[in-house]
C-alpha positions as CSV (number, residue, x, y, z in Angstrom):
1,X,302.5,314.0,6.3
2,X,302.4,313.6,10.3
3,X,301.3,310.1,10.0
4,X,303.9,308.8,7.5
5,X,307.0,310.7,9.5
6,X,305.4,308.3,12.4
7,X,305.4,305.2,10.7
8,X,308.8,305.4,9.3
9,X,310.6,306.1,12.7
10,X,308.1,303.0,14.1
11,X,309.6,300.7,11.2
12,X,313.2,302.2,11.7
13,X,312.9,301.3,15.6
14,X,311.4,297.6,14.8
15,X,314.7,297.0,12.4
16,X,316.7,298.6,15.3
17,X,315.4,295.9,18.4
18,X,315.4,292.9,15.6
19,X,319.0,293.4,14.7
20,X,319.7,293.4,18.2
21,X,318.0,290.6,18.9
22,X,319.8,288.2,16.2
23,X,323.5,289.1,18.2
24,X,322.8,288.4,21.9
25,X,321.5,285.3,20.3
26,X,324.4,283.4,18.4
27,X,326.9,285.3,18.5
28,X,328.5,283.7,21.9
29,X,329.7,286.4,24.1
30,X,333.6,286.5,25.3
31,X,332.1,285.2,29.3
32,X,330.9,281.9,27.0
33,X,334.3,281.7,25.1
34,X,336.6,281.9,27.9
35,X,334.8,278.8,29.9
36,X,335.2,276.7,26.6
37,X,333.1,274.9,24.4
38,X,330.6,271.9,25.7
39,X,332.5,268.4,26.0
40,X,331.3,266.9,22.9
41,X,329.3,263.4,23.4
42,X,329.3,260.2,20.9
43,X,327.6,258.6,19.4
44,X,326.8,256.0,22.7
45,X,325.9,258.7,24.9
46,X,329.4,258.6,26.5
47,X,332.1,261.2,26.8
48,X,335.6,259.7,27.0
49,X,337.7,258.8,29.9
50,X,339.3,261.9,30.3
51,X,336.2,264.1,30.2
52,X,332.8,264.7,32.5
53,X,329.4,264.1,30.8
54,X,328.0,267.8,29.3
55,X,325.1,268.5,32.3
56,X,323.1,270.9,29.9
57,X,323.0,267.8,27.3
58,X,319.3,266.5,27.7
59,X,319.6,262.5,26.6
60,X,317.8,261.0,23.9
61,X,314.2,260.6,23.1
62,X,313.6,256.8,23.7
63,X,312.2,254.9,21.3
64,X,308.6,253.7,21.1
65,X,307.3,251.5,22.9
66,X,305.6,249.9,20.2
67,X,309.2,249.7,18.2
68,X,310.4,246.4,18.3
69,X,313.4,245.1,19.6
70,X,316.1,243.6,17.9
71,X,316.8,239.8,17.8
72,X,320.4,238.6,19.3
73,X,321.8,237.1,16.0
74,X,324.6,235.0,18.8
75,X,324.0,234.0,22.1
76,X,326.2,235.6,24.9
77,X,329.5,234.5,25.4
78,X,329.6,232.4,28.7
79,X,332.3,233.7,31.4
80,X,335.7,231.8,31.5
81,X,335.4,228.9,33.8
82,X,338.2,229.5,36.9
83,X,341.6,228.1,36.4
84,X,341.7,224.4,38.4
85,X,343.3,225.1,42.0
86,X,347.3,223.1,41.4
87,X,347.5,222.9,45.2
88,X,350.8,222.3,47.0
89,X,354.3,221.6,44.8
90,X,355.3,217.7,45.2
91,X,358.3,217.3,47.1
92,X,361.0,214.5,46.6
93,X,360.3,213.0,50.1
94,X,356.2,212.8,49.5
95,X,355.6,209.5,50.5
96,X,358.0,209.5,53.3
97,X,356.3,212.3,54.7
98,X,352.9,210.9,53.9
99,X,353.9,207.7,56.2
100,X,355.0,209.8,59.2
101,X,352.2,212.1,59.0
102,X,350.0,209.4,59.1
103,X,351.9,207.5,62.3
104,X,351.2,211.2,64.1
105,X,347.8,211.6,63.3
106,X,346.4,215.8,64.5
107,X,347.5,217.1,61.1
108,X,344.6,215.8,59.4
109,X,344.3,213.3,57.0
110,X,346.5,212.1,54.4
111,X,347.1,209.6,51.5
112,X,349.9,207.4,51.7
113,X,350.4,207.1,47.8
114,X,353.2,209.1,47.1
115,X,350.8,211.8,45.3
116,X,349.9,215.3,46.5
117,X,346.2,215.6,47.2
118,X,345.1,218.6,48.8
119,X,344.3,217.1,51.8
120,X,348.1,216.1,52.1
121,X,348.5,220.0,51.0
122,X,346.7,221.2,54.3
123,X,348.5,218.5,56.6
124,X,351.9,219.1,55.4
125,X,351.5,223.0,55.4
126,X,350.0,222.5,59.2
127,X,353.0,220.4,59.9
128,X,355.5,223.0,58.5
129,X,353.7,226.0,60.3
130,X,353.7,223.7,63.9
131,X,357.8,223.1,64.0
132,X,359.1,226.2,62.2
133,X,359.9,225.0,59.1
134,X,360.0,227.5,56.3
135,X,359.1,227.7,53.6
136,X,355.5,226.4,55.0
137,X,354.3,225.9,51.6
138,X,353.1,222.3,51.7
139,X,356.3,220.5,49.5
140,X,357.0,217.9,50.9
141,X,361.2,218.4,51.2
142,X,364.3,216.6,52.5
143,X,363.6,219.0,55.8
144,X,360.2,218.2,56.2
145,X,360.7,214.6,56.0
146,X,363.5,214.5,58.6
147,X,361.6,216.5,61.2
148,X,358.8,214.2,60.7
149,X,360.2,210.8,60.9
150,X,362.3,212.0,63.4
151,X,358.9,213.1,65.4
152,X,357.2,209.5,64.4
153,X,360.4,207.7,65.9
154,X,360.6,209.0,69.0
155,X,359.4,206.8,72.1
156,X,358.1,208.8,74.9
157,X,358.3,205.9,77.5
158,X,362.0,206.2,77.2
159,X,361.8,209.5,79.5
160,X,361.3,207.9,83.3
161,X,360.0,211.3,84.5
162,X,356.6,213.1,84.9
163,X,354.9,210.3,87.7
164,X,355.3,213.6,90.3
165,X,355.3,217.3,89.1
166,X,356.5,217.9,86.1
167,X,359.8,216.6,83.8
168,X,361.6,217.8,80.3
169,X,362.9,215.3,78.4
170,X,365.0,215.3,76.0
171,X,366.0,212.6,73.1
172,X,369.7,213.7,71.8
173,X,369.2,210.8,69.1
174,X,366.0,212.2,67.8
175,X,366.4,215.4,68.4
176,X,363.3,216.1,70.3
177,X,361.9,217.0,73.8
178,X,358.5,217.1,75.2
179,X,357.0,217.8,78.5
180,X,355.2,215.5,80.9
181,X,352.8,216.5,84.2
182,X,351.9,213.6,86.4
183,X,352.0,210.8,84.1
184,X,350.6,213.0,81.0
185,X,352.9,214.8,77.9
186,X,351.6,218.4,77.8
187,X,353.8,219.2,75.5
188,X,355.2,217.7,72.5
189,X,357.3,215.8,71.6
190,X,358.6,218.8,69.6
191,X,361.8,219.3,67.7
192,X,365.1,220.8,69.2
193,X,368.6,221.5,68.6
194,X,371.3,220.4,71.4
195,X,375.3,220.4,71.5
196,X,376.6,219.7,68.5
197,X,380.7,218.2,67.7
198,X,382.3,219.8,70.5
199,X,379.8,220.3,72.9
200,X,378.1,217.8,73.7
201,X,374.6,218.3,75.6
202,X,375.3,216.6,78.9
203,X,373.1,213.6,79.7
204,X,371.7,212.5,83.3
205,X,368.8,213.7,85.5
206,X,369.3,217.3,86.6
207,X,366.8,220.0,88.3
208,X,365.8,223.5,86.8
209,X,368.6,225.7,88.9
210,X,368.0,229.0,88.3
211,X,365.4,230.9,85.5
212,X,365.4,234.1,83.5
213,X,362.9,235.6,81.5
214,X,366.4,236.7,79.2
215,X,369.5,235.5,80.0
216,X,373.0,237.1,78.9
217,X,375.5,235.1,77.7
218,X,378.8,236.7,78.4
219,X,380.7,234.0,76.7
220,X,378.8,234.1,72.9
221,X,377.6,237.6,73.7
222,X,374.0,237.1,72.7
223,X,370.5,236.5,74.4
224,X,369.0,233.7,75.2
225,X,365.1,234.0,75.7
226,X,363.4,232.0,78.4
227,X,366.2,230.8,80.0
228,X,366.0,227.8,82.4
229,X,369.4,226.5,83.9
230,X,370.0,222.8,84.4
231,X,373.8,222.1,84.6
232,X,377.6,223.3,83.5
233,X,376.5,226.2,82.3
234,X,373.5,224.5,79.7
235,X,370.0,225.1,80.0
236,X,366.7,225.3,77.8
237,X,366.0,228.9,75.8
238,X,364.5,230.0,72.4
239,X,366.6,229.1,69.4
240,X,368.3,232.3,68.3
241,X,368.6,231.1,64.8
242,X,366.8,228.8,62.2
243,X,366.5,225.4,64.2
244,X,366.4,223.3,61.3
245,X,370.0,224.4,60.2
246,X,371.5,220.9,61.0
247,X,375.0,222.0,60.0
248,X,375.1,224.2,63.1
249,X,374.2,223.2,67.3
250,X,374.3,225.0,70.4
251,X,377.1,225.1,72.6
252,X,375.1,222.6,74.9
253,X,371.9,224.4,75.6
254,X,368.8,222.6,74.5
255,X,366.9,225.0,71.7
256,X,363.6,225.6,71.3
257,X,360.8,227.1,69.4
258,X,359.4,229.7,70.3
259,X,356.3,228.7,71.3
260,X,357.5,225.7,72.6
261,X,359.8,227.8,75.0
262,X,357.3,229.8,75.9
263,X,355.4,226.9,77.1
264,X,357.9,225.3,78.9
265,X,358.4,228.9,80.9
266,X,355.1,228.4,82.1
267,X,355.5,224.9,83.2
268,X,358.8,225.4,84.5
269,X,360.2,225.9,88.1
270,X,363.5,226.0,90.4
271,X,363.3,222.4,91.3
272,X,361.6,221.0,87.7
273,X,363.2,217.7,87.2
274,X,365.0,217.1,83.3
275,X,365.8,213.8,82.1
276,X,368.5,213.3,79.1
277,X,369.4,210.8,77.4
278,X,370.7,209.0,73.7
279,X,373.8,211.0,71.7
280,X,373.3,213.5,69.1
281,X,374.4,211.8,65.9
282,X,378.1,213.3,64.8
283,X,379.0,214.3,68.6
């Protein structure tokens, strides 16, 4: 009697621990539910944009080595070949800047064909960038042809200045100046803007009077960078608008780049010599 009241609690007590058992094991516990259920993964292996790979996932058994591979039934798609570089637009004055260019030479080389090549697309944008003219894109434009042939036409030996020390010169009929040192042009010739209807850019041999690093102008009320004084008032600064605005002139001051007014500062003295001479077409 002993030994069967023993072996029905021992079988009671084995149902007991395997019921147990079964409900820690699937049933998930509320810690499990609350972090949410694992992202689920496709087919590929891959979880979605939106959603981190599962970490506890362990990837796929690999196939055999000895499985073999499948056989591409179309060869793969070759990449898109790159668009063909248009270069520069065409401008309407193309060949007339081609000529000029190609009388100036240190722009590099061009065509003269009346075409755009990319070689003319590099010289004309180096042309544009040099003298200001915007936009610098390489089109070859009423503006860019006028600064150009107006550069090509000017004559340096017109300028009787330079032998001694150093002279400006200025071309009112061309609208361009340069810079000579004993003999030698160290700068230019370069485009400027003079006097226009009105106010007429005085002509003559004059000295550098007096120089400012930024003059005021009492009279226009506005600044006038790099200011070097020749005569009545007039003397050579940085253009304090678009130089290539041919509708508009100074008040007799000779304009400059800026670059090209910042190299004339460093040439320039009380006492520099400046030679002008032609007439500014409509003055």
């Amino acid at each position: 009697m002993h030994r069967v009241q023993m072996l029905v609690r021992l079988t009671a007590t084995a149902a007991v621990v395997l019921m147990g058992a079964g409900a820690c094991a699937f049933a998930p516990s509320r810690e499990r539910a609350s972090a949410g259920a694992p992202v689920p993964v496709s087919a590929t292996g891959e979880t979605g944009a939106s959603a981190p790979p599962d970490p506890t996932r362990r990837p796929a058994t690999p196939a055999a080595k000895t499985a073999p591979k499948p056989t591409p039934t179309t060869k793969p798609t070759a990449p898109p070949a790159k668009a063909a570089v248009t270069g520069c637009p065409v401008g309407t004055k193309q060949r007339d800047v081609e000529v000029a260019l190609a009388k100036l030479g240190g722009f590099g080389p061009v065509v003269v064909d009346g075409k755009q090549s990319a070689g003319d697309c590099r010289a004309i944008k180096k042309f544009q960038r040099r003298y200001g003219i915007s936009p610098a894109e390489g089109r070859a434009g009423p503006t860019t042809a006028d600064v150009a042939k107006r550069l090509a036409a000017t004559d340096t030996r017109a300028c009787d200045g330079g032998k001694r020390g150093t002279t400006f010169c200025v071309d009112l009929t061309h609208q361009t100046t340069w810079a000579v040192t004993n003999g030698r042009i160290v700068v230019g010739p370069t485009v400027t803007r003079t006097g226009m209807s009105g106010y007429a850019t005085a002509t003559g041999h004059y000295t550098i009077t007096w120089r400012n690093l930024e003059e005021w102008s009492d009279k226009y009320e506005v600044w006038l960078p790099y200011w070097q004084h020749f005569t009545l008032g007039m003397g050579f600064h940085e253009t304090t608008t678009y130089i290539h605005d041919r509708g508009i002139g100074s008040h007799g001051c000779v304009n400059l780049l800026p670059a090209d007014a910042r190299a004339y500062w460093k040439l320039g003295a009380v006492g520099t010599a400046v030679h002008i001479f032609g007439r500014r077409p409509g003055t």
